[in-house]
Structures are given as C-alpha cells and as structure tokens.
Short mmCIF file of C-alpha atoms in Angstrom, two decimals:
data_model
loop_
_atom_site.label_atom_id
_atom_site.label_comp_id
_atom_site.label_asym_id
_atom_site.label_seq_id
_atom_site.Cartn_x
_atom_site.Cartn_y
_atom_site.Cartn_z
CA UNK Z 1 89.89 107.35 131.53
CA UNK Z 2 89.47 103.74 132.63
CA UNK Z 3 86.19 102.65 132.02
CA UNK Z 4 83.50 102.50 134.78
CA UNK Z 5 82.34 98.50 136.33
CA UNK Z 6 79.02 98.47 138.62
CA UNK Z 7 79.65 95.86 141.88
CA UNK Z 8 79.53 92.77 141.78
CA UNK Z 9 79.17 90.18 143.64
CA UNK Z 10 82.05 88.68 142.13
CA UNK Z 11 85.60 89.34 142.42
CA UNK Z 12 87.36 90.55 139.51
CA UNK Z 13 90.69 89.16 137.60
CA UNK Z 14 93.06 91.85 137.81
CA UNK Z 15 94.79 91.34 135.08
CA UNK Z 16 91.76 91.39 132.58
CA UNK Z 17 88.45 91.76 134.53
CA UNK Z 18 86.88 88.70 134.07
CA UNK Z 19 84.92 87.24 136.89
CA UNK Z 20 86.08 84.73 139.79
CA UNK Z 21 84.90 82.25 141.29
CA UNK Z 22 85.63 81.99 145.19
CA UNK Z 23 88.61 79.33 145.42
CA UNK Z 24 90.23 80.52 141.55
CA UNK Z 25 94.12 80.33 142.30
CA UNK Z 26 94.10 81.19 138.58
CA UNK Z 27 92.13 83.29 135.96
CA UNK Z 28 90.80 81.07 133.40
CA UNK Z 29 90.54 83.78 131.05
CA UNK Z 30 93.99 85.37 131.07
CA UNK Z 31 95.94 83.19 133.12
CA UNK Z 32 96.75 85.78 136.33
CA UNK Z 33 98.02 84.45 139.02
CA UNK Z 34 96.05 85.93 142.00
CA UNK Z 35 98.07 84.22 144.52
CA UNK Z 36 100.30 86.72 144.09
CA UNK Z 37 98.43 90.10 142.72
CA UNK Z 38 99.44 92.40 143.09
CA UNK Z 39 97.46 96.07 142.68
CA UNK Z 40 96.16 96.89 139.59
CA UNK Z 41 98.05 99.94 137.48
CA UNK Z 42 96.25 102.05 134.77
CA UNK Z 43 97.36 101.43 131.44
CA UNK Z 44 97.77 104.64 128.29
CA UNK Z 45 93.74 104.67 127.58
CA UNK Z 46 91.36 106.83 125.30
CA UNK Z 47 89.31 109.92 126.88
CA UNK Z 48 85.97 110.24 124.98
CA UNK Z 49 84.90 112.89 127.18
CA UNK Z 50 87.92 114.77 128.68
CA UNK Z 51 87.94 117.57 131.39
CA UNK Z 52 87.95 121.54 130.02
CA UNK Z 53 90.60 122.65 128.94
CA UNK Z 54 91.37 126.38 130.38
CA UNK Z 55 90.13 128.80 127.47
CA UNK Z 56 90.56 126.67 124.51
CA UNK Z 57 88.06 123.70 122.52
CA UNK Z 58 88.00 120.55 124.39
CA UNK Z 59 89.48 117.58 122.10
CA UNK Z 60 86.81 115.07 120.19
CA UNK Z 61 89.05 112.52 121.91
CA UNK Z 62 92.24 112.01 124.24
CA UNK Z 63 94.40 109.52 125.16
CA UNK Z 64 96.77 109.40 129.02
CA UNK Z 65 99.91 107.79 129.71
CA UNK Z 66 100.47 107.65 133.61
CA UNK Z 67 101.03 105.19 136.62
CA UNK Z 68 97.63 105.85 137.66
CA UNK Z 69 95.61 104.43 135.15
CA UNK Z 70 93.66 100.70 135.62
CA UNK Z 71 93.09 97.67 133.33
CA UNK Z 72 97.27 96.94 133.61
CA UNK Z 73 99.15 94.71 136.22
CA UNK Z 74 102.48 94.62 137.18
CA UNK Z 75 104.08 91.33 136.63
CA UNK Z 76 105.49 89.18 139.39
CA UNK Z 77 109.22 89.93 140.26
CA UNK Z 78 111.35 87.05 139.31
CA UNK Z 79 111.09 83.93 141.58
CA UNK Z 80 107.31 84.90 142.72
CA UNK Z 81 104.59 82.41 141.85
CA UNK Z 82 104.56 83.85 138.28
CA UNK Z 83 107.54 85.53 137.17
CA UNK Z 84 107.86 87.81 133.80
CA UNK Z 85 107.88 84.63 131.08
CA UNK Z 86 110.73 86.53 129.26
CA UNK Z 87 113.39 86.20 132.59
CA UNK Z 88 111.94 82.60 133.45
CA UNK Z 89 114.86 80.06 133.02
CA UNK Z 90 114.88 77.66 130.50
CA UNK Z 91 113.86 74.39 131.35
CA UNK Z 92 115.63 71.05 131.62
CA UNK Z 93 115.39 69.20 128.16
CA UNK Z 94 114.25 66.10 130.30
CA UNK Z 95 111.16 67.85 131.39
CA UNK Z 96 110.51 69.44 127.93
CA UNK Z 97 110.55 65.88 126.36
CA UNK Z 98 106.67 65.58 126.43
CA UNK Z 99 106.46 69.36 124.53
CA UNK Z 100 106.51 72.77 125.23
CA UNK Z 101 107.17 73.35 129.11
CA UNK Z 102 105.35 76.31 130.92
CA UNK Z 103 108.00 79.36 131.48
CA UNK Z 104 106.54 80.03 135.14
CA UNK Z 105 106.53 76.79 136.84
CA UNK Z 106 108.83 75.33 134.46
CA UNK Z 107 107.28 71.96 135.25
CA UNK Z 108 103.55 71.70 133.33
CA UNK Z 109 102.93 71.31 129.28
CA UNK Z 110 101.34 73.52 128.05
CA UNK Z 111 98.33 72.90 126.13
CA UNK Z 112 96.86 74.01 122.80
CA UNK Z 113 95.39 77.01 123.54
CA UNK Z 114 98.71 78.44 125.49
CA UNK Z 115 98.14 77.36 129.26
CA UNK Z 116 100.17 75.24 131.65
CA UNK Z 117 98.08 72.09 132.18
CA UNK Z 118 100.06 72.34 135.55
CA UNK Z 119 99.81 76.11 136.88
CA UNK Z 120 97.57 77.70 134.49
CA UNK Z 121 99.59 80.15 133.68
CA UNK Z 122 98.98 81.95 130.00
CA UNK Z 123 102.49 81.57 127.81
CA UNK Z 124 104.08 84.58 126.48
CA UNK Z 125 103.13 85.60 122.89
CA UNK Z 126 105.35 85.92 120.19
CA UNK Z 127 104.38 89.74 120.11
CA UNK Z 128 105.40 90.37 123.44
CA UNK Z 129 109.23 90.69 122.42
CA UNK Z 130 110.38 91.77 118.40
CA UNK Z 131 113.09 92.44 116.72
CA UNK Z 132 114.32 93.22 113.32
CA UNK Z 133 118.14 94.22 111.62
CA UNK Z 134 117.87 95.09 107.74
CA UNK Z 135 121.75 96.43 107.72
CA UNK Z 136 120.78 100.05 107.52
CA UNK Z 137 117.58 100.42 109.86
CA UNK Z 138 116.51 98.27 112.82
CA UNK Z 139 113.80 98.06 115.36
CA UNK Z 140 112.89 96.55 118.78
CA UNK Z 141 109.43 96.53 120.51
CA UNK Z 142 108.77 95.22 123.82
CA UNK Z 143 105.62 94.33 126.27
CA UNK Z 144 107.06 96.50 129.43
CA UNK Z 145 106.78 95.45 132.59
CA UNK Z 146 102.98 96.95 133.33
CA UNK Z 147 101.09 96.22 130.37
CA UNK Z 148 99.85 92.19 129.88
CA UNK Z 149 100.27 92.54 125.98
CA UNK Z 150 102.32 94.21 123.05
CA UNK Z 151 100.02 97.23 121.61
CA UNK Z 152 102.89 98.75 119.57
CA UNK Z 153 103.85 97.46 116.25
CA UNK Z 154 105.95 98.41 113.87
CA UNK Z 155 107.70 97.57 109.99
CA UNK Z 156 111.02 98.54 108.71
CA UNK Z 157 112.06 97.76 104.92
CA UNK Z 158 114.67 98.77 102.56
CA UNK Z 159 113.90 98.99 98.65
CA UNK Z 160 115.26 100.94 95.52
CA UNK Z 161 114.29 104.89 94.03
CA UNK Z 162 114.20 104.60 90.15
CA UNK Z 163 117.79 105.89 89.95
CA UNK Z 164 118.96 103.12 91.55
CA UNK Z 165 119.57 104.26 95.02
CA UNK Z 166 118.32 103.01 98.36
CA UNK Z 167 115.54 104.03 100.34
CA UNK Z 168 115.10 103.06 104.37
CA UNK Z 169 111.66 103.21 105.89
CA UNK Z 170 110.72 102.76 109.72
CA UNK Z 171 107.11 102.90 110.95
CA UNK Z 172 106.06 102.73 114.53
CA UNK Z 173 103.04 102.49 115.42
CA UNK Z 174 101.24 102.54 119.43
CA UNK Z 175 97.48 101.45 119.86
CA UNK Z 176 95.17 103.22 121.76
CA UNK Z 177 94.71 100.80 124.84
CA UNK Z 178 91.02 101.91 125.74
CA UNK Z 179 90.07 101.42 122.25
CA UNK Z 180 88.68 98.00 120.97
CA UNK Z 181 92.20 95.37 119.35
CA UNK Z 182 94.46 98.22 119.50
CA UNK Z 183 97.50 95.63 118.88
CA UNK Z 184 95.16 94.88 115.49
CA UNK Z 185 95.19 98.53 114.52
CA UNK Z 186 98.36 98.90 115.52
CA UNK Z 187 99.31 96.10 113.33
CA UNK Z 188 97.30 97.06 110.03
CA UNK Z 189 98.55 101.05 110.50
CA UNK Z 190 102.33 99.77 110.77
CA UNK Z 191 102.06 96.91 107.79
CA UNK Z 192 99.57 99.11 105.33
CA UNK Z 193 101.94 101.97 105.87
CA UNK Z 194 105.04 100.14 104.89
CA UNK Z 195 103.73 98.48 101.80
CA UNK Z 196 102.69 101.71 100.24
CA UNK Z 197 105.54 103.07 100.90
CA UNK Z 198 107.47 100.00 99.10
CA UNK Z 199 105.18 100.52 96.25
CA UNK Z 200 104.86 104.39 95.55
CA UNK Z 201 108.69 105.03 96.32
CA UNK Z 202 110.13 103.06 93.20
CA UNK Z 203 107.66 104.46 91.02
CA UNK Z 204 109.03 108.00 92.24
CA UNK Z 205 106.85 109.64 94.15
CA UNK Z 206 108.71 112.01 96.18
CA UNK Z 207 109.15 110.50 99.86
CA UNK Z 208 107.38 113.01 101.80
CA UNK Z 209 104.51 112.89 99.38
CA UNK Z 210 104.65 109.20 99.58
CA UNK Z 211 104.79 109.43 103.45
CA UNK Z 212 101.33 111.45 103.40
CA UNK Z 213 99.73 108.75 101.30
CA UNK Z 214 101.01 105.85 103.56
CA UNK Z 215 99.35 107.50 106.67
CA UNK Z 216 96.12 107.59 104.77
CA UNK Z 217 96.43 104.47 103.36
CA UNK Z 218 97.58 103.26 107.28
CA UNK Z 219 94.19 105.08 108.05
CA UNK Z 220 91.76 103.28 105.92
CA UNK Z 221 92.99 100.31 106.81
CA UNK Z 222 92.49 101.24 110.57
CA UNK Z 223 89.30 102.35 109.70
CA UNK Z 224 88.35 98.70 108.33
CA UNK Z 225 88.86 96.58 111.18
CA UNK Z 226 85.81 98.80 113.05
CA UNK Z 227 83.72 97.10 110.39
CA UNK Z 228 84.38 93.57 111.35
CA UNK Z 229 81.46 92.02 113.44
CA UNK Z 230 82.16 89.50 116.06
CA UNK Z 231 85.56 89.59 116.61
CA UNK Z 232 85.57 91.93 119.71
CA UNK Z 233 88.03 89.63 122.34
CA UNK Z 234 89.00 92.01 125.40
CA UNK Z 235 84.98 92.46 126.87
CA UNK Z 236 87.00 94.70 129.91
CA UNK Z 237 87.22 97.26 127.04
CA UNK Z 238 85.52 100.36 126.45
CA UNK Z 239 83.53 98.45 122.95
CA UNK Z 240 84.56 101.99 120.34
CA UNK Z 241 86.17 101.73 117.17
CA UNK Z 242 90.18 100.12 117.62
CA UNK Z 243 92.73 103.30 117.40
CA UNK Z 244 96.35 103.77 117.19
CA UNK Z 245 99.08 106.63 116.90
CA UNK Z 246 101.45 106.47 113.71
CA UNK Z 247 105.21 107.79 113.08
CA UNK Z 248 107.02 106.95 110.06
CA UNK Z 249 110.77 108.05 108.56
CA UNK Z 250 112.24 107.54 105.09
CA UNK Z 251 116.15 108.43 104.43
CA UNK Z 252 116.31 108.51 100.79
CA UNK Z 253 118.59 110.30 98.13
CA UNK Z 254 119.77 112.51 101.23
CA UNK Z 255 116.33 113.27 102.48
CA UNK Z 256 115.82 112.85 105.92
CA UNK Z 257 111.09 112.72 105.57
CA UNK Z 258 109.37 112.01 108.74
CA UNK Z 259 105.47 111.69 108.93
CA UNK Z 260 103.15 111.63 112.26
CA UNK Z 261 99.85 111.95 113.63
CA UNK Z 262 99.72 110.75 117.43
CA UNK Z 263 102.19 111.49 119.54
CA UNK Z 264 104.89 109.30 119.13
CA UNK Z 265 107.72 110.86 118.23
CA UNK Z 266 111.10 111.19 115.72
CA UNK Z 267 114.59 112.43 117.19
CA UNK Z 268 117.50 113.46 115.13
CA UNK Z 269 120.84 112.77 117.33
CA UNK Z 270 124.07 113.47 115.38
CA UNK Z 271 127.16 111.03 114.92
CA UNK Z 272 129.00 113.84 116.41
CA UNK Z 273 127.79 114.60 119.76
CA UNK Z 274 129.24 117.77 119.94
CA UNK Z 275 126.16 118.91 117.45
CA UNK Z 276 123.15 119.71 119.26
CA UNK Z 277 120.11 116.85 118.75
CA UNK Z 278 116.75 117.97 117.70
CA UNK Z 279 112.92 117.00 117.89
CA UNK Z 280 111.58 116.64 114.55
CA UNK Z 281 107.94 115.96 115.41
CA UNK Z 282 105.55 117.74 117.19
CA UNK Z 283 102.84 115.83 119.59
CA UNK Z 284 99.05 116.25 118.88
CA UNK Z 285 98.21 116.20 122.19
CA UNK Z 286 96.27 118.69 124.90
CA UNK Z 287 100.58 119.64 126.09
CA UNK Z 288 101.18 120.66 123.11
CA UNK Z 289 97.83 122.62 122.05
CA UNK Z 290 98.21 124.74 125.13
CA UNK Z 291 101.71 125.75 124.55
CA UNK Z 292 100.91 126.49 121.06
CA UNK Z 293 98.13 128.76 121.98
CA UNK Z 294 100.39 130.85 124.65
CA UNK Z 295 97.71 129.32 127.54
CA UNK Z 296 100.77 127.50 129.28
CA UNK Z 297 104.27 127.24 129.45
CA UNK Z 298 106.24 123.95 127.87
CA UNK Z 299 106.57 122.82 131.83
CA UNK Z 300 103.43 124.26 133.35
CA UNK Z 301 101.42 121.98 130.07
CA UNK Z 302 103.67 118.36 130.53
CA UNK Z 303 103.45 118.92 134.44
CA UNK Z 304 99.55 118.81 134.22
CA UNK Z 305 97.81 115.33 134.72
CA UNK Z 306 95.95 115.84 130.80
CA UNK Z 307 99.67 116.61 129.35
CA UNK Z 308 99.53 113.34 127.37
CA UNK Z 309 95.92 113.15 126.11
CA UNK Z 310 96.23 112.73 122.01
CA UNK Z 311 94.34 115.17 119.82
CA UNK Z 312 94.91 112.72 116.65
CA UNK Z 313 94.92 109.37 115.92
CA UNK Z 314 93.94 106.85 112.95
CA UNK Z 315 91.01 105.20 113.79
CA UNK Z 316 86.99 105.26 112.89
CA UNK Z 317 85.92 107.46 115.88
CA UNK Z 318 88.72 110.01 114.89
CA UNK Z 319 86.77 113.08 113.29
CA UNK Z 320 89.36 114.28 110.72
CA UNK Z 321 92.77 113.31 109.71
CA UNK Z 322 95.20 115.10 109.24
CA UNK Z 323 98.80 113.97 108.47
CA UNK Z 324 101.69 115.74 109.26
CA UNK Z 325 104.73 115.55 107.27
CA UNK Z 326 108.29 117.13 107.18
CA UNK Z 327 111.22 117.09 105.02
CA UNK Z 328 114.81 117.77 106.18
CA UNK Z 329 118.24 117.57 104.32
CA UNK Z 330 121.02 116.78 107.51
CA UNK Z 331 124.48 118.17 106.86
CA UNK Z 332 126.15 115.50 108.75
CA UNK Z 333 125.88 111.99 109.87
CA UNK Z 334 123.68 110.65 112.72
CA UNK Z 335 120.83 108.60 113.74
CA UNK Z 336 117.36 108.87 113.25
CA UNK Z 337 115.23 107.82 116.24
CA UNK Z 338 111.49 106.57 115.62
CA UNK Z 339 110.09 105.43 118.94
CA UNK Z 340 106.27 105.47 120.83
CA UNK Z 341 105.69 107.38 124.14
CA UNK Z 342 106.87 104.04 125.62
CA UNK Z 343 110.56 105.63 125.32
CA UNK Z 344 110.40 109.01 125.20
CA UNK Z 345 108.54 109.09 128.49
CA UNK Z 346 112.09 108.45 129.87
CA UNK Z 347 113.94 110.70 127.52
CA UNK Z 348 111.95 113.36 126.67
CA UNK Z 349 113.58 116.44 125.84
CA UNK Z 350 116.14 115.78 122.44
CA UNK Z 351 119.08 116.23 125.04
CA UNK Z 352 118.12 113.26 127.27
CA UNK Z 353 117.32 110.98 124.57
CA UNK Z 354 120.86 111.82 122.70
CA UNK Z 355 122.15 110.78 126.29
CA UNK Z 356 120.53 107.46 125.85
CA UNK Z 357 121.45 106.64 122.69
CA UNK Z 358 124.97 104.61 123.09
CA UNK Z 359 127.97 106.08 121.25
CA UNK Z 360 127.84 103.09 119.08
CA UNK Z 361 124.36 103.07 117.90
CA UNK Z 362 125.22 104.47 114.23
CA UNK Z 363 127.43 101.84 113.90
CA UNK Z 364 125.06 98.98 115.26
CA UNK Z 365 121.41 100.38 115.31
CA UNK Z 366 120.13 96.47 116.48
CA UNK Z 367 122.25 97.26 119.61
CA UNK Z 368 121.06 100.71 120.16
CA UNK Z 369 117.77 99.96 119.51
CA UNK Z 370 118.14 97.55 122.35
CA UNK Z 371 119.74 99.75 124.87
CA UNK Z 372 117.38 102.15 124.41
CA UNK Z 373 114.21 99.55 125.19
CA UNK Z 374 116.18 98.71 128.25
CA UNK Z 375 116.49 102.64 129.43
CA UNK Z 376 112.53 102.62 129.24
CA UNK Z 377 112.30 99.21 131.13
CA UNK Z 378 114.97 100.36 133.74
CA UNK Z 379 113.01 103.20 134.31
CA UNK Z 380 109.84 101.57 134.98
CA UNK Z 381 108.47 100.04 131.96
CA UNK Z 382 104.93 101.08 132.61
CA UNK Z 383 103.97 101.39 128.36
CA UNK Z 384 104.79 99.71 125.61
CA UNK Z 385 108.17 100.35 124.49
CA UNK Z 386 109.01 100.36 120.51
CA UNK Z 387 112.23 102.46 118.64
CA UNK Z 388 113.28 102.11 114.88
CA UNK Z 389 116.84 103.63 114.64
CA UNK Z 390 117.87 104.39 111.11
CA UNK Z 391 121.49 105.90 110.40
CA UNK Z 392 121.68 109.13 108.00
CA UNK Z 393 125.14 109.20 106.09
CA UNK Z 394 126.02 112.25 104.10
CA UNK Z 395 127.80 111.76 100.87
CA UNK Z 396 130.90 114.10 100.00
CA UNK Z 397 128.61 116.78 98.32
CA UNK Z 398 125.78 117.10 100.96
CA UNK Z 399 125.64 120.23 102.29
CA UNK Z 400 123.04 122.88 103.88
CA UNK Z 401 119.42 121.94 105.67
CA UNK Z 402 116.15 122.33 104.16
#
C-alpha cells in the first residue's frame, strides 16, 4: 500500500515526492525531469495493515508487486528529454575534457553531488547496474525500467571445506520498497550473510546449518540499521524499520543447500533439458498461505490482487523469524538459479524459467545471468531485477537425491 499525502498546494515531484515550485523544469531533489513525466507507477511496497484474508489470520505485514502501485516512474524512452542514463550515448571526449559529462544531455558537467550543472539531471549510481563472474557462480542485478534506484543486492564468493574442496555461495537479497533504506538492508542482509558463510563453512559446519546461521546473522544485522538515528534520506517513505527478503544457495561436497525467508526464489534447471526443472523454495507470502491451507487453488491465489504480499522478511518490524532451509543431493548436472521476484515475475512456473535460461548458461553463467535480466526487462522491467546462477556438476560416483 502506497502511503497516503494530504493536498497541497504544491505540486509534487513524481519521481520522489518532493515539492515544486511553479516554473521547476527540474526536481532539485531527485533530478526528474517533469518536462517530460510521465504518470507515476506503484513500486513492490510493504502492507502494515492488509485486507482479510478469506477464513484464515491476516499477516503482521505484507509486501505487493504490481503495475499499480505509486512512488515509481517510468523512465523516459530513449531520445526524450531524459533518457534511461544506462542507453545514453557516450559523449565526445572533446566535451568530456572539463570532467565527467551528464549522460542525458550529454553536454553539462556534472557537479559534486551528481547533477548536470547544465540540465539538472541526477547521474546514474553505480548500484543501478552490477555484475560479478567468480568462474563457478555469477550474478547480475539491475535498476529496471520503473523503479528510480537498485533495492536488490546481492554477494557471491567461493572458499574451501576443511577437506580441501570448494564451496560456491550466492545470496540475493530484495528490499522492501515501502520500508525505510531498503537498498541499506538489502545491502547488510546480502554482505552479513556471505561473510558468515565464508567463515563457518571452513571450520565445517555443515552448509545447511551454516545457511540457517547466515540468515540470522543477515537478520541482526538488518535489525541494526533501525537503530541508527538521523540517517532517514527518502522523507516520501512510510518512516518503519528498513526490510528486505533473503535467498541464499551453497553447492558444496555435492550438496545442492538453499535457504529463504521472503519470497524470492531458487530454481533447479538441469544441463539436460530433457529432465524436468523444479522449484526448490517455497514463497512466504498470502499466495502461498492460501494454497497451503486448501482456501484456494495455485491459480485462483496468484490471480488475486494480494497474491504477492510477503508473510516474512528480515527486518525490526518483522515479529518472528523463521528461516527456511533445504538440502538436496542432484543426480545430474545443471544450474542453480537464485533470483528476486524481479525475474520470476516473468518466469514463474520452473517450466518457463528453464525456457529462459539459454542452453549455454552452465557453460557461461555471466552470460546467462545476463539474458535472463534482459527477459525481465523485455518484459516490462517494472521491479528490480537480480539472478545468481551457480552450475552443479556431479562427480562419477554421485548418485540418488536426498
């Protein structure tokens, strides 16, 4: 639920909410370009207090992913007044001689705090594009084409079991947009996560018990940032405690562990697509609670406008976490998809996302991780959009599923 403004008497940015004065060609908070705004779209938000839910407890707190929620703008197409920074042209190295040139105008500097001096337009941040190849996992996370900054974060690391054997790890995780700096939580969750992981698998701890203790870990370190005074930036936000979703995966000595609470999501699609694909993760979401409960059928729950409100999340407002973890042991080859709602939004069932996943992705999971952010911005890009793809390989004596 987007949160509720009284009138004003002043016109609104729509790109963050700030007020206007009458004449602004520009928002000198964000940037926008109102010449050409366009109408504003509703980002993935936070429900404190959600509708009933037909014969079953209301959640303590949802989240919805949809076209029709506000806060979110949809970027210029390229050539408008201000066109998506990342498809801008480069700019002639004459008119980059006095420093960084603006990527929509392609004519101002742009000054120390990241605006043209010329247009006003904000610069792209680092954040809004990432990507990451360690040999045997790789990730890419994108802004999308809705959203005015990267929520989802994520860390992917390789490091060595005490036998001497190698152990991948991919975390993803998607901040709650409603919820105060959910690209901070999002951050912490993904980076706290990882480390523990680094540190408790070498020691020996067995993955999926190390997975359960990265989630808290990810969780307390969540919870933190709520206790930081004065360092609330985004005032168009509801002001509760910042929030994200996390999904993990380690492939280690075989082991195929994958860890959750959100509902971003881990795929299994095997090297040989004659094999059927599989979900390994189940959403905690208000979808998923009715079908669980026998209230609704799997299409009758997704086909409902409160299908993608979240039931858990890491955060300080969250009322009890529980981490989910799972353990499988593949009998073949394939790839192991890690991705936010951003993706599987356009691939949901475990059949269309093995459809999107190119043929070559096992062998180049940089590349398929790639393809697969450009399905989700092909589609419409209206989220976030972050995958980890991590190939499983199955030594001679690997057998059976567990």
């Amino acid at each position: 639920m987007s949160q509720n403004h009284q009138e004003t008497a002043l016109p609104r940015c729509p790109g963050c909410e700030e007020p206007l004065e009458q004449g602004d060609l520009f928002c000198g908070a964000c940037g926008y370009d109102l010449s050409a705004a366009p109408a504003p779209d509703r980002p993935t938000v936070a429900l404190v207090t959600p509708g009933p839910a037909p014969a079953a407890p209301a959640p303590s707190g949802v989240r919805h992913d949809g076209p029709e929620a506000a806060d979110d703008f949809e970027l210029a197409a390229p050539g408008a007044a201000a066109p998506d920074p990342r498809t801008a042209q480069e700019p002639a190295p004459a008119a980059a001689a006095g420093g960084k040139v603006c990527v929509a105008c392609r004519a101002g500097r742009v000054d120390g705090d990241g605006y043209c001096e010329n247009c006003g337009h904000a610069q792209p941040r680092e954040r809004d594009h990432m990507e990451q190849e360690l040999g045997a996992v790789a990730a890419v996370s994108d802004r999308g084409l809705r959203h005015h900054r990267n929520e989802d974060s994520f860390a992917v690391s390789t490091t060595a079991l005490p036998d001497g054997s190698a152990a991948v790890v991919a975390i993803v995780c998607d901040g709650v947009s409603s919820a105060s700096r959910p690209d901070e939580a999002s951050a912490a969750a993904a980076s706290t996560a990882n480390e523990c992981l680094l540190e408790s698998l070498p020691r020996g701890t067995h993955p999926q018990q190390a997975m359960h203790e990265a989630i808290v870990a990810a969780s307390e370190s969540v919870n933190q940032l709520a206790q930081q005074p004065g360092q609330e930036r985004d005032q168009h936000r509801h002001q509760n405690a910042p929030a994200c979703t996390l999904v993990g995966a380690v492939v280690a000595n075989g082991l195929l562990v994958v860890g959750w609470i959100g509902d971003s999501r881990v795929y299994w699609v095997p090297e040989d697509r004659s094999a059927a694909p599989a979900r390994l993760t189940e959403d905690d979401s208000w979808a998923a609670q009715m079908v669980a409960t026998g209230l609704m059928n799997e299409a009758e729950a997704y086909a409902d406008e409160r299908a993608h409100a979240i039931t858990g999340w890491l955060g300080a407002d969250a009322y009890e976490l529980e981490p989910h973890t799972a353990s499988f042991k593949p009998d073949r080859p394939g790839l192991v998809v890690v991705c936010t709602d951003g993706l599987w939004n356009y691939a949901e069932s475990a059949a269309e996302m093995a459809a999107a996943v190119p043929e070559d992705a096992y062998r180049r999971p940089l590349h398929g991780a790639q393809v697969l952010v450009g399905h989700a911005l092909d589609g419409g890009g209206h989220d976030n959009v972050t995958v980890a793809l991590l190939p499983f390989a199955v030594s001679p004596q690997g057998a059976g599923s567990a």
